[in-house]
Short mmCIF file of C-alpha atoms in Angstrom, two decimals:
data_model
loop_
_atom_site.label_atom_id
_atom_site.label_comp_id
_atom_site.label_asym_id
_atom_site.label_seq_id
_atom_site.Cartn_x
_atom_site.Cartn_y
_atom_site.Cartn_z
CA UNK A 9 4.49 -13.94 -1.47
CA UNK A 10 5.21 -13.18 -5.12
CA UNK A 11 2.32 -11.82 -7.17
CA UNK A 12 2.40 -14.65 -9.74
CA UNK A 13 1.99 -17.34 -7.07
CA UNK A 14 -0.78 -15.36 -5.41
CA UNK A 15 -2.67 -14.88 -8.69
CA UNK A 16 -2.33 -18.61 -9.49
CA UNK A 17 -3.68 -19.58 -6.07
CA UNK A 18 -6.59 -17.16 -6.35
CA UNK A 19 -7.50 -18.45 -9.83
CA UNK A 20 -7.20 -22.07 -8.70
CA UNK A 21 -9.40 -21.33 -5.69
CA UNK A 22 -12.12 -19.82 -7.89
CA UNK A 23 -12.08 -22.89 -10.15
CA UNK A 24 -12.38 -25.25 -7.19
CA UNK A 25 -15.44 -23.52 -5.73
CA UNK A 26 -17.88 -25.51 -7.91
CA UNK A 27 -16.21 -28.90 -7.36
CA UNK A 28 -17.19 -31.37 -4.66
CA UNK A 29 -13.67 -32.06 -3.46
CA UNK A 30 -11.46 -30.76 -0.71
CA UNK A 31 -7.80 -29.75 -0.79
CA UNK A 32 -5.88 -28.17 2.06
CA UNK A 33 -3.34 -25.53 1.08
CA UNK A 34 -1.30 -23.95 3.87
CA UNK A 35 0.41 -20.69 2.92
CA UNK A 36 2.97 -19.24 5.34
CA UNK A 37 4.11 -15.63 4.97
CA UNK A 38 6.15 -13.21 7.00
CA UNK A 39 3.85 -10.75 8.77
CA UNK A 40 3.95 -7.40 6.94
CA UNK A 41 1.56 -4.88 5.41
CA UNK A 42 2.28 -6.26 1.94
CA UNK A 43 1.65 -9.89 2.91
CA UNK A 44 -1.57 -9.01 4.77
CA UNK A 45 -2.88 -7.12 1.73
CA UNK A 46 -1.92 -10.01 -0.56
CA UNK A 47 -3.52 -12.69 1.62
CA UNK A 48 -6.74 -10.67 1.77
CA UNK A 49 -7.37 -11.76 -1.84
CA UNK A 50 -7.61 -15.42 -0.81
CA UNK A 51 -10.57 -17.07 0.86
CA UNK A 52 -10.17 -19.11 4.01
CA UNK A 53 -9.16 -18.60 7.62
CA UNK A 54 -5.98 -16.69 8.45
CA UNK A 55 -4.01 -16.93 11.67
CA UNK A 56 -1.24 -14.78 13.07
CA UNK A 57 1.27 -16.97 14.86
CA UNK A 58 2.54 -15.59 18.18
CA UNK A 59 6.28 -15.32 18.95
CA UNK A 60 7.99 -18.46 20.20
CA UNK A 61 7.83 -19.00 23.93
CA UNK A 62 11.10 -19.77 25.77
CA UNK A 63 10.22 -23.48 25.88
CA UNK A 64 9.60 -23.43 22.12
CA UNK A 65 13.05 -21.90 21.55
CA UNK A 66 14.59 -24.59 23.77
CA UNK A 67 12.88 -27.42 21.86
CA UNK A 68 13.88 -25.90 18.51
CA UNK A 69 17.52 -25.56 19.57
CA UNK A 70 17.69 -29.10 20.96
CA UNK A 71 16.13 -30.49 17.78
CA UNK A 72 19.16 -29.03 16.01
CA UNK A 73 21.98 -29.73 18.46
CA UNK A 74 20.77 -32.03 21.19
CA UNK A 75 21.01 -31.18 24.93
CA UNK A 76 22.44 -27.68 25.57
CA UNK A 77 23.55 -25.92 28.79
CA UNK A 78 20.86 -23.85 30.52
CA UNK A 79 22.83 -20.62 30.00
CA UNK A 80 22.85 -21.29 26.24
CA UNK A 81 19.06 -21.56 26.23
CA UNK A 82 18.78 -18.30 28.17
CA UNK A 83 21.03 -16.57 25.68
CA UNK A 84 19.18 -17.97 22.66
CA UNK A 85 15.87 -16.72 24.06
CA UNK A 86 17.33 -13.19 24.38
CA UNK A 87 18.91 -13.29 20.93
CA UNK A 88 15.90 -14.75 19.08
CA UNK A 89 13.23 -12.35 20.27
CA UNK A 90 10.58 -14.99 19.55
CA UNK A 91 11.62 -15.52 15.92
CA UNK A 92 12.35 -19.11 14.81
CA UNK A 93 14.65 -17.87 12.04
CA UNK A 94 16.59 -15.77 14.55
CA UNK A 95 16.77 -18.71 16.97
CA UNK A 96 18.34 -20.94 14.32
CA UNK A 97 20.72 -18.22 13.16
CA UNK A 98 21.66 -17.41 16.78
CA UNK A 99 22.64 -21.00 17.49
CA UNK A 100 24.77 -21.13 14.33
CA UNK A 101 26.36 -17.79 15.27
CA UNK A 102 27.32 -19.05 18.75
CA UNK A 103 29.02 -22.10 17.23
CA UNK A 104 30.80 -20.23 14.43
CA UNK A 105 32.07 -17.51 16.74
CA UNK A 106 33.60 -20.14 19.05
CA UNK A 107 31.39 -19.14 21.97
CA UNK A 108 29.74 -22.57 21.92
CA UNK A 109 31.95 -25.60 21.44
CA UNK A 110 31.32 -29.34 21.43
CA UNK A 111 33.39 -31.55 23.71
CA UNK A 112 33.27 -35.21 24.69
CA UNK A 113 31.02 -34.16 27.57
CA UNK A 114 28.64 -32.28 25.28
CA UNK A 115 28.17 -28.61 24.39
CA UNK A 116 30.03 -26.03 26.47
CA UNK A 117 29.77 -22.23 26.54
CA UNK A 118 33.27 -20.72 26.47
CA UNK A 119 34.38 -18.85 29.57
CA UNK A 120 34.01 -15.09 29.26
CA UNK A 121 31.58 -15.30 26.35
CA UNK A 122 28.58 -14.61 28.54
CA UNK A 123 29.43 -10.93 28.70
CA UNK A 124 29.73 -10.51 24.94
CA UNK A 125 27.18 -8.23 23.26
CA UNK A 126 24.00 -10.06 22.31
CA UNK A 127 22.76 -9.21 18.81
CA UNK A 128 19.01 -8.66 18.63
CA UNK A 129 17.09 -10.14 15.73
CA UNK A 130 17.94 -11.54 12.34
CA UNK A 131 19.27 -8.22 11.01
CA UNK A 132 21.96 -7.99 13.71
CA UNK A 133 22.88 -11.66 13.32
CA UNK A 134 23.35 -11.14 9.58
CA UNK A 135 25.63 -8.17 10.21
CA UNK A 136 27.67 -10.29 12.60
CA UNK A 137 27.96 -13.11 10.04
CA UNK A 138 28.98 -10.69 7.26
CA UNK A 139 31.78 -9.31 9.43
CA UNK A 140 33.41 -12.75 9.32
CA UNK A 141 33.32 -13.04 5.52
CA UNK A 142 36.13 -12.24 3.09
CA UNK A 143 35.70 -9.04 1.03
CA UNK A 144 34.88 -10.93 -2.19
CA UNK A 145 32.05 -12.77 -0.44
CA UNK A 146 30.63 -9.47 0.80
CA UNK A 147 30.78 -8.06 -2.75
CA UNK A 148 28.94 -11.14 -4.04
CA UNK A 149 26.31 -10.85 -1.29
CA UNK A 150 25.79 -7.17 -2.12
CA UNK A 151 25.16 -7.97 -5.78
CA UNK A 152 22.81 -10.79 -4.78
CA UNK A 153 20.84 -8.50 -2.44
CA UNK A 154 20.34 -5.93 -5.20
CA UNK A 155 19.09 -8.67 -7.54
CA UNK A 156 16.35 -9.65 -5.08
CA UNK A 157 15.25 -12.05 -2.36
CA UNK A 158 15.73 -14.92 -4.85
CA UNK A 159 18.37 -14.63 -7.52
CA UNK A 160 20.28 -16.40 -10.25
CA UNK A 161 23.82 -17.45 -9.25
CA UNK A 162 25.32 -16.53 -12.63
CA UNK A 163 23.65 -13.11 -12.51
CA UNK A 164 25.10 -12.48 -9.04
CA UNK A 165 28.60 -13.35 -10.29
CA UNK A 166 28.30 -11.04 -13.31
CA UNK A 167 26.91 -8.10 -11.33
CA UNK A 168 29.59 -8.58 -8.66
CA UNK A 169 32.29 -8.71 -11.35
CA UNK A 170 33.74 -11.97 -10.01
CA UNK A 171 35.18 -14.95 -11.85
CA UNK A 172 33.20 -18.18 -11.78
CA UNK A 173 35.59 -19.70 -9.24
CA UNK A 174 35.56 -16.65 -6.96
CA UNK A 175 31.76 -16.45 -7.14
CA UNK A 176 31.50 -20.14 -6.26
CA UNK A 177 33.71 -19.63 -3.20
CA UNK A 178 31.65 -16.60 -2.17
CA UNK A 179 28.38 -18.50 -2.54
CA UNK A 180 29.76 -21.41 -0.49
CA UNK A 181 30.83 -19.01 2.26
CA UNK A 182 27.39 -17.36 2.32
CA UNK A 183 25.70 -20.77 2.56
CA UNK A 184 28.02 -21.87 5.38
CA UNK A 185 27.22 -18.63 7.22
CA UNK A 186 23.49 -19.41 6.92
CA UNK A 187 22.80 -16.21 4.99
CA UNK A 188 21.51 -17.84 1.79
CA UNK A 189 20.10 -21.16 0.60
CA UNK A 190 21.17 -22.65 -2.69
CA UNK A 191 18.48 -24.01 -5.02
CA UNK A 192 20.29 -25.50 -8.03
CA UNK A 193 21.37 -22.62 -10.30
CA UNK A 194 19.54 -20.17 -8.06
CA UNK A 195 19.76 -19.10 -4.43
CA UNK A 196 17.67 -17.21 -1.89
CA UNK A 197 18.29 -15.25 1.27
CA UNK A 198 17.16 -17.19 4.31
CA UNK A 199 15.12 -14.24 5.58
CA UNK A 200 14.05 -10.84 4.24
CA UNK A 201 15.86 -9.21 7.18
CA UNK A 202 19.14 -10.80 6.04
CA UNK A 203 18.80 -9.22 2.61
CA UNK A 204 17.88 -5.90 4.24
CA UNK A 205 20.99 -6.09 6.44
CA UNK A 206 23.16 -6.54 3.33
CA UNK A 207 21.46 -3.66 1.51
CA UNK A 208 21.91 -1.42 4.55
CA UNK A 209 25.70 -1.81 4.30
CA UNK A 210 25.75 -0.21 0.83
CA UNK A 211 26.49 3.47 0.32
CA UNK A 212 24.15 5.34 -2.08
CA UNK A 213 26.90 5.29 -4.72
CA UNK A 214 27.45 1.53 -4.33
CA UNK A 215 23.71 0.84 -4.53
CA UNK A 216 23.32 3.00 -7.65
CA UNK A 217 26.29 1.30 -9.34
CA UNK A 218 24.98 -2.22 -8.67
CA UNK A 219 21.44 -1.32 -9.73
CA UNK A 220 22.84 0.22 -12.90
CA UNK A 221 24.57 -3.09 -13.71
CA UNK A 222 21.39 -5.06 -13.08
CA UNK A 223 19.34 -2.63 -15.21
CA UNK A 224 21.78 -2.90 -18.12
CA UNK A 225 21.73 -6.67 -17.84
CA UNK A 226 17.93 -6.67 -17.99
CA UNK A 227 17.88 -4.25 -20.93
CA UNK A 228 20.14 -6.64 -22.84
CA UNK A 229 17.79 -9.59 -22.22
CA UNK A 230 15.07 -10.46 -24.78
CA UNK A 231 12.01 -9.89 -22.57
CA UNK A 232 12.80 -8.24 -19.22
CA UNK A 233 10.11 -8.00 -16.56
CA UNK A 234 9.05 -4.33 -16.78
CA UNK A 235 8.43 -3.92 -13.04
CA UNK A 236 11.91 -5.18 -12.14
CA UNK A 237 13.54 -3.06 -14.81
CA UNK A 238 11.68 0.04 -13.64
CA UNK A 239 12.80 -0.47 -10.03
CA UNK A 240 16.45 -0.99 -10.95
CA UNK A 241 16.55 1.97 -13.34
CA UNK A 242 15.05 4.23 -10.67
CA UNK A 243 17.45 2.95 -8.01
CA UNK A 244 20.33 3.59 -10.42
CA UNK A 245 19.27 7.22 -10.72
CA UNK A 246 17.88 6.77 -14.24
CA UNK A 247 14.42 7.82 -13.15
CA UNK A 248 13.16 9.23 -16.48
CA UNK A 249 14.11 6.02 -18.29
CA UNK A 250 12.01 4.02 -15.83
CA UNK A 251 8.67 5.67 -16.76
CA UNK A 252 7.52 3.40 -19.62
CA UNK A 253 8.56 0.27 -17.74
CA UNK A 254 6.78 1.42 -14.57
CA UNK A 255 3.60 1.99 -16.59
CA UNK A 256 3.89 -1.43 -18.27
CA UNK A 257 4.51 -3.05 -14.90
CA UNK A 258 1.46 -1.25 -13.50
CA UNK A 259 -0.67 -2.72 -16.31
CA UNK A 260 0.47 -6.22 -15.34
CA UNK A 261 -0.02 -5.61 -11.61
CA UNK A 262 -3.51 -4.27 -12.28
CA UNK A 263 -4.37 -7.41 -14.23
CA UNK A 264 -3.23 -9.57 -11.32
CA UNK A 265 -5.13 -7.47 -8.80
CA UNK A 266 -1.86 -6.88 -6.92
CA UNK A 267 -2.80 -3.66 -5.09
CA UNK A 268 0.38 -2.96 -3.07
CA UNK A 269 2.59 -3.67 -6.11
CA UNK A 270 0.38 -1.45 -8.27
CA UNK A 271 0.74 1.40 -5.75
CA UNK A 272 4.54 1.07 -5.83
CA UNK A 273 4.70 1.16 -9.62
CA UNK A 274 2.27 4.06 -9.94
CA UNK A 275 4.29 6.03 -7.40
CA UNK A 276 7.40 5.32 -9.45
CA UNK A 277 5.67 6.34 -12.68
CA UNK A 278 4.45 9.58 -11.08
CA UNK A 279 8.01 10.48 -10.09
CA UNK A 280 9.38 9.55 -13.51
CA UNK A 281 6.86 11.35 -15.73
CA UNK A 282 7.45 14.98 -16.70
CA UNK A 283 5.04 17.51 -15.12
CA UNK A 284 3.40 18.18 -18.50
CA UNK A 285 3.18 14.52 -19.59
CA UNK A 286 -0.42 13.80 -20.71
CA UNK A 287 -0.36 10.44 -18.88
CA UNK A 288 0.32 12.07 -15.53
CA UNK A 289 -3.31 12.99 -14.56
CA UNK A 290 -4.44 9.39 -15.12
CA UNK A 291 -1.54 8.08 -13.04
CA UNK A 292 -2.32 10.47 -10.18
CA UNK A 293 -6.03 9.56 -10.22
CA UNK A 294 -5.37 5.83 -10.31
CA UNK A 295 -2.77 6.10 -7.57
CA UNK A 296 -5.31 7.77 -5.31
CA UNK A 297 -7.97 5.19 -6.16
CA UNK A 298 -5.63 2.26 -5.57
CA UNK A 299 -4.48 3.66 -2.22
CA UNK A 300 -8.15 3.80 -1.21
CA UNK A 301 -8.66 0.18 -2.29
CA UNK A 302 -5.73 -1.06 -0.16
CA UNK A 303 -6.84 0.95 2.88
CA UNK A 304 -4.11 3.62 2.89
CA UNK A 305 -6.59 6.45 3.29
CA UNK A 306 -4.32 9.21 4.61
CA UNK A 307 -1.99 8.87 1.62
CA UNK A 308 -4.92 8.60 -0.78
CA UNK A 309 -6.40 11.92 0.33
CA UNK A 310 -3.51 14.02 -0.98
CA UNK A 311 -3.42 12.27 -4.37
CA UNK A 312 -7.20 12.54 -4.81
CA UNK A 313 -7.07 16.23 -3.97
CA UNK A 314 -4.30 16.69 -6.55
CA UNK A 315 -6.33 14.72 -9.10
CA UNK A 316 -9.35 17.00 -8.53
CA UNK A 317 -7.17 20.09 -8.99
CA UNK A 318 -5.71 18.74 -12.26
CA UNK A 319 -9.10 17.73 -13.73
CA UNK A 320 -9.68 19.71 -16.93
CA UNK A 321 -13.22 18.69 -18.01
CA UNK A 322 -16.52 18.26 -16.14
CA UNK A 323 -16.33 14.47 -16.60
CA UNK A 324 -12.82 14.36 -15.13
CA UNK A 325 -13.93 16.53 -12.20
CA UNK A 326 -16.94 14.27 -11.66
CA UNK A 327 -14.67 11.21 -11.62
CA UNK A 328 -12.48 12.93 -9.01
CA UNK A 329 -15.59 13.65 -6.93
CA UNK A 330 -16.58 9.98 -7.13
CA UNK A 331 -13.20 8.90 -5.77
CA UNK A 332 -13.36 11.44 -2.95
CA UNK A 333 -16.90 10.27 -2.13
CA UNK A 334 -15.68 6.67 -1.85
CA UNK A 335 -12.81 7.71 0.41
CA UNK A 336 -15.12 9.72 2.67
CA UNK A 337 -17.55 6.80 2.93
CA UNK A 338 -14.79 4.35 3.86
CA UNK A 339 -13.57 6.77 6.51
CA UNK A 340 -17.01 6.75 8.10
CA UNK A 341 -18.14 10.20 6.93
CA UNK A 342 -21.36 9.56 4.95
CA UNK A 343 -22.32 13.26 4.92
CA UNK A 344 -19.09 14.24 3.13
CA UNK A 345 -19.46 11.25 0.80
CA UNK A 346 -22.95 12.42 -0.16
CA UNK A 347 -21.73 15.97 -0.84
CA UNK A 348 -18.97 14.74 -3.15
CA UNK A 349 -21.31 12.36 -5.00
CA UNK A 350 -24.02 14.99 -5.50
CA UNK A 351 -21.39 17.44 -6.77
CA UNK A 352 -20.21 14.82 -9.27
CA UNK A 353 -23.74 14.25 -10.56
CA UNK A 354 -24.22 17.99 -11.00
CA UNK A 355 -21.03 18.18 -13.03
CA UNK A 356 -22.41 15.47 -15.34
CA UNK A 357 -25.70 17.34 -15.67
CA UNK A 358 -27.57 14.46 -14.01
CA UNK A 359 -30.50 15.00 -11.65
CA UNK A 360 -29.59 14.81 -7.98
CA UNK A 361 -32.15 12.58 -6.22
CA UNK A 362 -33.43 13.44 -2.75
CA UNK A 363 -34.86 10.84 -0.44
CA UNK A 364 -34.03 7.15 -0.20
CA UNK A 365 -36.65 5.98 -2.71
CA UNK A 366 -35.62 8.52 -5.34
CA UNK A 367 -31.98 7.56 -4.92
CA UNK A 368 -32.78 3.86 -5.31
CA UNK A 369 -34.76 4.55 -8.50
CA UNK A 370 -31.94 6.68 -9.89
CA UNK A 371 -29.43 3.94 -9.17
CA UNK A 372 -31.60 1.31 -10.93
CA UNK A 373 -32.07 3.58 -13.94
CA UNK A 374 -28.37 4.39 -14.26
CA UNK A 375 -27.43 0.72 -13.89
CA UNK A 376 -29.92 -0.27 -16.58
CA UNK A 377 -28.50 2.33 -18.97
CA UNK A 378 -24.99 1.05 -18.33
CA UNK A 379 -26.04 -2.58 -18.96
CA UNK A 380 -27.63 -1.46 -22.24
CA UNK A 381 -24.19 -0.34 -23.40
CA UNK A 382 -22.49 -3.71 -22.79
CA UNK A 383 -22.22 -4.33 -26.53
CA UNK A 384 -19.71 -1.48 -26.67
CA UNK A 385 -16.55 -2.45 -24.72
CA UNK A 386 -15.35 1.15 -24.67
CA UNK A 387 -18.29 2.06 -22.41
CA UNK A 388 -17.58 -0.49 -19.71
CA UNK A 389 -16.87 0.69 -16.22
CA UNK A 390 -13.09 0.40 -16.30
CA UNK A 391 -11.25 -1.80 -13.87
CA UNK A 392 -9.10 1.26 -13.13
CA UNK A 393 -11.90 3.09 -11.32
CA UNK A 394 -14.28 5.97 -12.05
CA UNK A 395 -11.59 8.03 -13.77
CA UNK A 396 -11.68 5.50 -16.66
CA UNK A 397 -15.43 4.79 -16.69
CA UNK A 398 -17.83 5.67 -19.48
CA UNK A 399 -20.27 8.54 -18.78
CA UNK A 400 -23.01 6.00 -18.02
CA UNK A 401 -20.70 3.97 -15.83
CA UNK A 402 -19.53 7.05 -13.95
CA UNK A 403 -23.14 8.17 -13.38
CA UNK A 404 -24.03 4.70 -12.08
CA UNK A 405 -21.09 4.84 -9.67
CA UNK A 406 -22.15 8.28 -8.41
CA UNK A 407 -25.75 7.14 -7.92
CA UNK A 408 -24.46 4.12 -6.02
CA UNK A 409 -22.50 6.44 -3.74
CA UNK A 410 -25.53 8.71 -3.26
CA UNK A 411 -27.71 5.74 -2.32
CA UNK A 412 -25.32 4.30 0.29
#
């Protein structure tokens, strides 16, 4: 699910909450950590579909080709592994390889083909299909895979270094092999695993060269997407050049609330920035905070510890304590969370309340002081977490943590 679509759906859903009307939107996504984190932003029930049963694979195959021999169904079940995309690709692969042929009497499995190796999953089927393509088509597919899951046909031709005619032939071959779909002037890989299979065939030098071409193409465009440009520059080995674009992309991802994407761009910015860059401490702190927000606690711990070690002022150390308190609380360790929060309050010179009633009063007082500062935007609690909060906002956050 791309972040723009997700943000549009979330905004539309918020607008519809106050209206007395009903609209059903069904969103289907491949099961992955990124898609689960993205879907968590949307309201409504979510269901994880189980793998296809053997009878489901049979019905799918016969909806495509009509009645098939029993041994074909058995082989499709083994090849598909419960995936509908793999079942479709497996049937096409059997036909294109000549293992399954159509006669006047119907479909027939060629003699001796039953002992042939059975590819497992979409990735293996894609490798098998690529082996049957001409070299120019493989070059075109490689350029397309580096461009992304969805890509512009002209861009793929330019990055591949092919003439318009050669690129057209390559695209036609990829479509016939059921590796990509064409959508007007654009195209898309039929499955993320197909694109991954193509990328896995590239050597590090080939990948760097293609990413370099894509990065230069984006740099020459009037308004390149900073996140894309940062990724391609880094993959091309131009890591230092990627820093400003990674930071700009992180700003956009933060605005969309795209946590997993924000983590990726902050990690890229951290690698790209020089050790003495003044932006680095903020990046490290936000990276730790964002990892906490998306539930990647083990990774967050190391970055938060590094942020605490880099903190130069009492306020910065207090902000680091607030983040560590939040992490400890989410991990189910309220005692450690309380220690971190009390330490943060001490660093700010704020009284540390003892007892539930005192903590509740302190929280109400700190919140009231923060609200009183709403006329000054610079004192807001920043959307980037405690490390960017005003002193009053940071104190309110620490009192909240103490009172949990």
